[in-house]
Coordinates of C-alpha atoms in Angstrom, one line a residue:
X154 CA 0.0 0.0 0.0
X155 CA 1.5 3.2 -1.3
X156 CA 1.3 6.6 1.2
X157 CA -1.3 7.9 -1.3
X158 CA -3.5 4.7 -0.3
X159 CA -3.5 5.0 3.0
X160 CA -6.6 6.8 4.6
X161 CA -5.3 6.6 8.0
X162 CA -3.3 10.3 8.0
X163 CA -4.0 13.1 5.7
X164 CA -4.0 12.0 1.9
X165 CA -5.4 13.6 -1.4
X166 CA -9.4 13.5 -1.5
X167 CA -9.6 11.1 -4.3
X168 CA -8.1 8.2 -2.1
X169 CA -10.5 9.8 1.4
X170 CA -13.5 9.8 -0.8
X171 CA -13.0 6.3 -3.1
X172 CA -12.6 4.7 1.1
X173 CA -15.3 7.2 2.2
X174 CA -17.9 6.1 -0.1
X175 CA -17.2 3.0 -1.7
X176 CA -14.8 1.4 1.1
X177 CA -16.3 -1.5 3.4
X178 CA -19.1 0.0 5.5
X179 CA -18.7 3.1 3.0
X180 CA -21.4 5.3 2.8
X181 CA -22.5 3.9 -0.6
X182 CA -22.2 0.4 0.1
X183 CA -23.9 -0.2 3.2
X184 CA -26.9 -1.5 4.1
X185 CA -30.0 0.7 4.2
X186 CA -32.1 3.0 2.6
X187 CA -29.6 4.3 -0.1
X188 CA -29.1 7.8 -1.2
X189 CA -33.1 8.1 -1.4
X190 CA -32.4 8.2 2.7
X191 CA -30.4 11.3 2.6
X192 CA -31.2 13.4 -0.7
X193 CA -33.8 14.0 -3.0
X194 CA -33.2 13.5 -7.0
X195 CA -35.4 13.9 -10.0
X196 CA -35.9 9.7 -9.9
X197 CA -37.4 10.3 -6.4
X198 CA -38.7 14.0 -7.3
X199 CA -41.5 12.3 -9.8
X200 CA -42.5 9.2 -11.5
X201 CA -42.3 11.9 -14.3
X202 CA -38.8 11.5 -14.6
X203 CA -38.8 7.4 -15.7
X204 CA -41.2 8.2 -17.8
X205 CA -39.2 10.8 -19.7
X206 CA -36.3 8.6 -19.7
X207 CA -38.8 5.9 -21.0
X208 CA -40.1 7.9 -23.7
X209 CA -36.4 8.9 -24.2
X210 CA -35.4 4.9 -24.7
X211 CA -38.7 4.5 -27.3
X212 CA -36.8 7.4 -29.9
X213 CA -33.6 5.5 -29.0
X214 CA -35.5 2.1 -30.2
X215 CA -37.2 3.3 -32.8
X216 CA -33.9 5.1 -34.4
X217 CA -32.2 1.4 -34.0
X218 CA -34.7 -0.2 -36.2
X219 CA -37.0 -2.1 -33.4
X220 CA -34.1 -4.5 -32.5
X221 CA -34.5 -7.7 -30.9
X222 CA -32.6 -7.1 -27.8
X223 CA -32.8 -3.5 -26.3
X224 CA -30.5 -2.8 -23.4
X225 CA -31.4 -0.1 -20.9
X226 CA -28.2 0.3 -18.7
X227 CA -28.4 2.7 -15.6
X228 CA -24.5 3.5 -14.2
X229 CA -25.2 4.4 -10.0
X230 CA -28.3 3.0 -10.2
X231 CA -29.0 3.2 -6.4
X232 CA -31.5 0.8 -5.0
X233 CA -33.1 0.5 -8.5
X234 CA -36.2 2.9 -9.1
X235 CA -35.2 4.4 -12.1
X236 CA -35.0 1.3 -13.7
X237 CA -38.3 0.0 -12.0
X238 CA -40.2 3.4 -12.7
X239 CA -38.9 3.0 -16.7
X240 CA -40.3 -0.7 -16.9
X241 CA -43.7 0.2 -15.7
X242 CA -43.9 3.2 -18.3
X243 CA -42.7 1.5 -21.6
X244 CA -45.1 -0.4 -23.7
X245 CA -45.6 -4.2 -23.5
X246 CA -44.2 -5.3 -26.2
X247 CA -41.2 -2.7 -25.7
X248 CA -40.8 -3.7 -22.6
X249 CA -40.6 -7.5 -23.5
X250 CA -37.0 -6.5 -25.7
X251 CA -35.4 -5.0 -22.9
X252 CA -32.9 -5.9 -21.1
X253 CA -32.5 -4.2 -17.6
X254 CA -29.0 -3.5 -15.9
X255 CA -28.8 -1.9 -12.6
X256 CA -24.8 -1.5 -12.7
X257 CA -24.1 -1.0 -8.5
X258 CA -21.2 -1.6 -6.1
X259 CA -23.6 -2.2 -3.1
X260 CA -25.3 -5.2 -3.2
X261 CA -28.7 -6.1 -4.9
X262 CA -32.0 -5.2 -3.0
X263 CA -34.2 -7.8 -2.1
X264 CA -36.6 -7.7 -5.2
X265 CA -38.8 -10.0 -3.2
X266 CA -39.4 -7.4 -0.8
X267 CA -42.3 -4.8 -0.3
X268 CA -41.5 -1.6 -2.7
X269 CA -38.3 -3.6 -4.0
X270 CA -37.1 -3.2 -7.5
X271 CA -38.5 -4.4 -10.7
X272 CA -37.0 -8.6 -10.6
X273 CA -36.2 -8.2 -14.2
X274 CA -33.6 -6.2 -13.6
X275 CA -29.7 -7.9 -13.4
X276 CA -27.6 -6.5 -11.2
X277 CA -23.9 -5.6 -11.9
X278 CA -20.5 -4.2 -10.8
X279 CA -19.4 -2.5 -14.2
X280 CA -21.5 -1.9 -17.6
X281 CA -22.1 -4.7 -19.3
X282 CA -19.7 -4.7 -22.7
X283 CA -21.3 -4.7 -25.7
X284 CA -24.9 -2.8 -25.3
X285 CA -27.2 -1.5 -28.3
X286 CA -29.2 0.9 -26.7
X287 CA -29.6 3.2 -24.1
X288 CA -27.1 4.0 -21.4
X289 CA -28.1 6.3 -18.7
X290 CA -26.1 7.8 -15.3
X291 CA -28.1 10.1 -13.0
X292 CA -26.0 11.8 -10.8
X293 CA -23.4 9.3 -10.9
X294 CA -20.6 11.7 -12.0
X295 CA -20.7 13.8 -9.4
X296 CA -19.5 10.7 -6.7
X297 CA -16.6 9.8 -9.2
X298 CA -14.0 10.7 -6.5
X299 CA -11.5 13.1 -7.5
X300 CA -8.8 15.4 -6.1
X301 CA -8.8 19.2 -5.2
X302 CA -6.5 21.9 -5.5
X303 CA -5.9 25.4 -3.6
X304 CA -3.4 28.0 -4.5
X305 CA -2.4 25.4 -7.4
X306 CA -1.2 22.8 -4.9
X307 CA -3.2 19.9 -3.8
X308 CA -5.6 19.6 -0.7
X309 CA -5.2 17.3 1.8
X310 CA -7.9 16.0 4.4
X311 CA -7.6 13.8 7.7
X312 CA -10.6 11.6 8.2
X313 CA -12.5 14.5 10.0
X314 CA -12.0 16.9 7.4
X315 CA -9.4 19.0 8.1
X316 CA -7.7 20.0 6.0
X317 CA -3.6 20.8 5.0
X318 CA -1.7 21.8 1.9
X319 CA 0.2 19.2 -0.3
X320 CA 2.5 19.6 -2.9
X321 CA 2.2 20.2 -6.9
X322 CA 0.0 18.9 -9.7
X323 CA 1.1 16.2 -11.2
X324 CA 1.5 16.7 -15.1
X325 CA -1.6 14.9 -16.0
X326 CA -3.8 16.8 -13.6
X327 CA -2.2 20.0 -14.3
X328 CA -2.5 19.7 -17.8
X329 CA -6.1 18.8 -17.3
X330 CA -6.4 22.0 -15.5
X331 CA -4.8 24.3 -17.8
X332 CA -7.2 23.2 -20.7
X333 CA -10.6 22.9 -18.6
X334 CA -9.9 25.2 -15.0
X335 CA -6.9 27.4 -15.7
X336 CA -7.5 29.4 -12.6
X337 CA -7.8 26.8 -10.3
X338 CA -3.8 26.4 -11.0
X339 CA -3.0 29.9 -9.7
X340 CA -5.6 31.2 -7.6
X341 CA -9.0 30.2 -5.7
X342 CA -9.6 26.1 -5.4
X343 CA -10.8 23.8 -8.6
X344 CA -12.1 20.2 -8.8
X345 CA -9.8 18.0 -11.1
X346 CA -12.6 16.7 -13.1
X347 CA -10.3 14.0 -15.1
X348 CA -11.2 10.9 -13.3
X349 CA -14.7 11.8 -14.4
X350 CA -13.6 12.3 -17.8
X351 CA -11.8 8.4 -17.8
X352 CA -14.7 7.2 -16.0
X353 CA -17.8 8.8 -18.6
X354 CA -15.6 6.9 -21.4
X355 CA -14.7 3.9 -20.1
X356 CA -19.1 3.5 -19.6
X357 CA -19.6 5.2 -23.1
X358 CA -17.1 2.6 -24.9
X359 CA -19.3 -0.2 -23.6
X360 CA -22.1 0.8 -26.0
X361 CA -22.2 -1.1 -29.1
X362 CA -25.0 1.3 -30.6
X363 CA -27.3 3.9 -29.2
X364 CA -27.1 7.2 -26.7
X365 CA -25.1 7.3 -23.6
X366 CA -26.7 9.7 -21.3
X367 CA -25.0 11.7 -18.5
X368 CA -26.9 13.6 -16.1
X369 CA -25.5 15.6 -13.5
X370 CA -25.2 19.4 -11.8
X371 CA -22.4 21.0 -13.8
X372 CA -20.5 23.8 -14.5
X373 CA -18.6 25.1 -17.5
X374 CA -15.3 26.3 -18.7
X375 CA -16.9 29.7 -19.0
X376 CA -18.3 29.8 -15.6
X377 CA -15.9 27.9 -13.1
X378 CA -17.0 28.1 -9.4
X379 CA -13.5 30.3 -7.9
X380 CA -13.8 28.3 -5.3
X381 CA -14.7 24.9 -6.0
X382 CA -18.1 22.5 -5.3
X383 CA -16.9 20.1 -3.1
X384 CA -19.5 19.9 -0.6
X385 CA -21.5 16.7 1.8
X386 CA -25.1 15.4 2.3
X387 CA -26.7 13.7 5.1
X388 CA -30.2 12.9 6.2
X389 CA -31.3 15.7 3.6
X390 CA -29.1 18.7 4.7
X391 CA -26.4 19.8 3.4
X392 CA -23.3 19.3 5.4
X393 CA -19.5 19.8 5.4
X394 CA -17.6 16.9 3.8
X395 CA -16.4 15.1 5.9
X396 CA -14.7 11.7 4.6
X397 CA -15.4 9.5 7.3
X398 CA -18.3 7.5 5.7
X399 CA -21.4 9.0 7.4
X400 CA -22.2 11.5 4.4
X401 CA -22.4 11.6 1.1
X402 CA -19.2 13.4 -0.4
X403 CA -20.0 14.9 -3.8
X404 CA -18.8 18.0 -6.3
X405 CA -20.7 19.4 -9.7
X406 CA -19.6 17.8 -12.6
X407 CA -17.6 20.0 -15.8
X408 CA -19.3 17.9 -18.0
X409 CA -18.4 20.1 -21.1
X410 CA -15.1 18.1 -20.4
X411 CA -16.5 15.1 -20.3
X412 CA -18.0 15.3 -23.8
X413 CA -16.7 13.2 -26.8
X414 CA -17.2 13.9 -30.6
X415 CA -20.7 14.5 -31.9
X416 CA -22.2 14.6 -28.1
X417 CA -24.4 17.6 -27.3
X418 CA -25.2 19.5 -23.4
X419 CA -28.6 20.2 -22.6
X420 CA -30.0 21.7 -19.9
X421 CA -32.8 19.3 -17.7
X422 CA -35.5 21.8 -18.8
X423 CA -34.7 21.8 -22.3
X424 CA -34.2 17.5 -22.5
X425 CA -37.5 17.2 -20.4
X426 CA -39.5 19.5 -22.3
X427 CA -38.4 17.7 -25.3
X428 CA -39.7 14.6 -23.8
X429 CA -42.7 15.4 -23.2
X430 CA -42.6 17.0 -19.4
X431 CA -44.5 20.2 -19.2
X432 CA -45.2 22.5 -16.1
X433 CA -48.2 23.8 -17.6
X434 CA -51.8 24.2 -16.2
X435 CA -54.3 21.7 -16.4
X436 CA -57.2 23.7 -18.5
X437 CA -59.5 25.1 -15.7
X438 CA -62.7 23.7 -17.2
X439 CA -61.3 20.2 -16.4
X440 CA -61.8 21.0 -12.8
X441 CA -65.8 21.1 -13.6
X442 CA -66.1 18.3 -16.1
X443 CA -63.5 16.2 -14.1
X444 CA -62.7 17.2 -10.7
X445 CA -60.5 14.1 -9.6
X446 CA -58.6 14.5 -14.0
X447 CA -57.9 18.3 -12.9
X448 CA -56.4 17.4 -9.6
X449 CA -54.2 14.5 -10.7
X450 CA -53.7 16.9 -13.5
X451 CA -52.5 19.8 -11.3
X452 CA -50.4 17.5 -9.0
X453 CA -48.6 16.3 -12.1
X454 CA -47.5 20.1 -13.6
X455 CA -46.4 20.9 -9.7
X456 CA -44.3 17.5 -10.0
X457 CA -42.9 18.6 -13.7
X458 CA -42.7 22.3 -12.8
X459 CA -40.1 21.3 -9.9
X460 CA -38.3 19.1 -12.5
X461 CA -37.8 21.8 -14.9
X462 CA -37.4 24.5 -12.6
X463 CA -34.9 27.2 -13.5
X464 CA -32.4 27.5 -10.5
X465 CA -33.0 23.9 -9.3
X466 CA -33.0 20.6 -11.7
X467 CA -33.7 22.0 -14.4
X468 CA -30.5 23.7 -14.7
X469 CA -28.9 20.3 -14.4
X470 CA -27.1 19.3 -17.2
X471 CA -27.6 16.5 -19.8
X472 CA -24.6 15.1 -21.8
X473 CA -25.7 13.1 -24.7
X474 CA -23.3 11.2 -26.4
X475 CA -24.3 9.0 -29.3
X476 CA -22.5 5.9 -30.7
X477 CA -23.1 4.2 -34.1
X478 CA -26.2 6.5 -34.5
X479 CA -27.0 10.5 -35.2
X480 CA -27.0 12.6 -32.2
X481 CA -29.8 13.4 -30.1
X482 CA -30.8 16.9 -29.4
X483 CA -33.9 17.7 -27.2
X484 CA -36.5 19.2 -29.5
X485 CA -34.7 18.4 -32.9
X486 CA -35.0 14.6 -32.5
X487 CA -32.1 12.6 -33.6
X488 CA -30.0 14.9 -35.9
X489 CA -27.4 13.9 -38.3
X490 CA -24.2 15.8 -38.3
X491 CA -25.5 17.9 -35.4
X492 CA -22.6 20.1 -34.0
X493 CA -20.3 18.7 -31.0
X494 CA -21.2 19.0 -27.3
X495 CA -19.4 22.4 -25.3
X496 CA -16.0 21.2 -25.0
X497 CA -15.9 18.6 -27.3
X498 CA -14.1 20.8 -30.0
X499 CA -10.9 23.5 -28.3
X500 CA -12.5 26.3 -27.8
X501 CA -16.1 26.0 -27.5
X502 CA -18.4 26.9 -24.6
X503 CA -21.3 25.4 -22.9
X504 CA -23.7 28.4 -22.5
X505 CA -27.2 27.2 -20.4
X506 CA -25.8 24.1 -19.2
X507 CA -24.0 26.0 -16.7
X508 CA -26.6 26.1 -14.0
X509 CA -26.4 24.0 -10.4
X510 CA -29.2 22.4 -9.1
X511 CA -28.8 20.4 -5.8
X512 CA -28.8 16.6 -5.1

């Protein structure tokens, strides 16, 4: 075990969070509720969600030509409600060509049990190799451990949070930095978003054919944070981040660095709309012709409005890369020779999908 390995002292935060939340007894790997016990996401926010991401797999389907096998893989898939809510929304005979992977590193719920996930579903470590379809991470990004700097050296933390100064970059992290954060190498304090970057294409090369998805708050090259994201979650609140295990240790995504050629960044709002979600009014004369419609109705727009709210998830960010097929872009369907994501090309920016919702 190297020094760097070694969680017992101070050590970088990639190490103190990789121990911290995916460790034994980590915070993600422990028996319990899941992260539905301790923060609220658009999969919990609304059964709207799955079945936007539903409606999101049928284009994906129907641009594949109807195949035989359709694989719906959800990277971070938590105790598996995405993946339940989507199964329940899709069509029967959709539904009947999929095939369901929950990919996880805590163990498999009990499907068995009361309110446990769909039993179709297979459970794995990593994404399954080879997928035609749709591949889709929901705030999985943002618990990709990674390192931080301050003052362009790199921050330390003991297991109670404290923090201390290390020494330099190392040439792969600072060239990451000069391209995607250049101030975080002189003043202020910057994420080094490269692990994500390794980790988004290591899941994307597993897809044969179809859209990989990314979800996630984010920020852009335009509109870095000065002083970083890095920030805890427990029981609902938001907390310091403390690596110890009992919280939830977590930083916004720069997903415009992430990108790969041909993908294009959305904003929540704009995919969601796209897909059918709309905050809009139920017509007041439903509530005389149908008073129990217009109420179901009205709880529905309230569930979407929250979903697409500027300043909250809808100001999340969507990254969607396609593979082997034209790129998807909200409204416009699946475009051919639609221009790359923010940060896919040098010197492009990232524009709405700068907004920061919370977990």
């Amino acid at each position: 075990m190297s020094a760097q390995d070694d969680t017992s002292g101070p050590v970088r935060w990639r190490p103190a969070t990789e121990a911290a939340l995916y460790g034994p007894d980590g915070f993600y790997v422990r028996p319990g509720p899941g992260p539905a016990g301790h923060f609220r996401t658009s999969v919990h926010a609304s059964p709207l969600y799955a079945r936007a991401v539903a409606a999101l797999l049928g284009a994906v389907d129907a641009e594949l030509g109807h195949p035989e096998r359709l694989d719906l893989v959800d990277v971070g898939a938590g105790r598996g409600e995405l993946l339940t809510g989507v199964l329940a929304a899709l069509p029967a005979g959709t539904a009947a060509r999929v095939r369901p992977y929950a990919v996880e590193r805590a163990a498999a719920p009990d499907a068995a049990a009361p309110g446990g996930p769909d039993p179709r579903i297979r459970w794995v470590a990593e994404p399954p190799a080879g997928t035609t379809g749709l591949l889709f991470a929901n705030e999985w990004l943002d618990n990709v451990p990674l390192d931080v700097v301050e003052d362009g050296r790199y921050v330390l933390v003991a297991a109670d949070g404290t923090e201390s100064p290390g020494g330099p970059p190392d040439a792969a992290d600072r060239a990451w930095l000069e391209r995607w954060w250049p101030d975080g190498l002189r003043t202020g304090r910057a994420e080094i978003g490269r692990p994500r970057d390794d980790a988004w294409a290591a899941a994307v090369a597993t897809l044969e054919r179809g859209l990989a998805v990314a979800v996630d708050y984010c920020h852009t090259r335009e509109a870095r944070p000065p002083y970083g994201t890095l920030t805890g979650f427990r029981a609902g609140r938001e907390v310091a981040p403390v690596p110890d295990g009992g919280c939830d240790v977590t930083a916004h995504v720069a997903l415009d660095a992430c990108a790969g050629p041909g993908a294009t960044l959305l904003t929540q709002r704009e995919a969601l709309t796209a897909l059918g979600v709309s905050g809009g009014r139920p017509p007041l004369a439903l509530a005389s012709t149908d008073p129990a419609a217009y109420v179901r109705a009205l709880a529905a727009a309230g569930e979407a409005a929250e979903l697409t709210a500027r300043g909250g998830l809808g100001d999340f960010g969507w990254l969607v890369q396609p593979v082997g097929v034209p790129t998807w872009s909200g409204g416009g369907g699946f475009v051919a020779g639609a221009g790359e994501a923010s940060g896919a090309g040098e010197e492009s920016g990232a524009g709405d999908a700068s907004g920061a919702g919370t977990p």
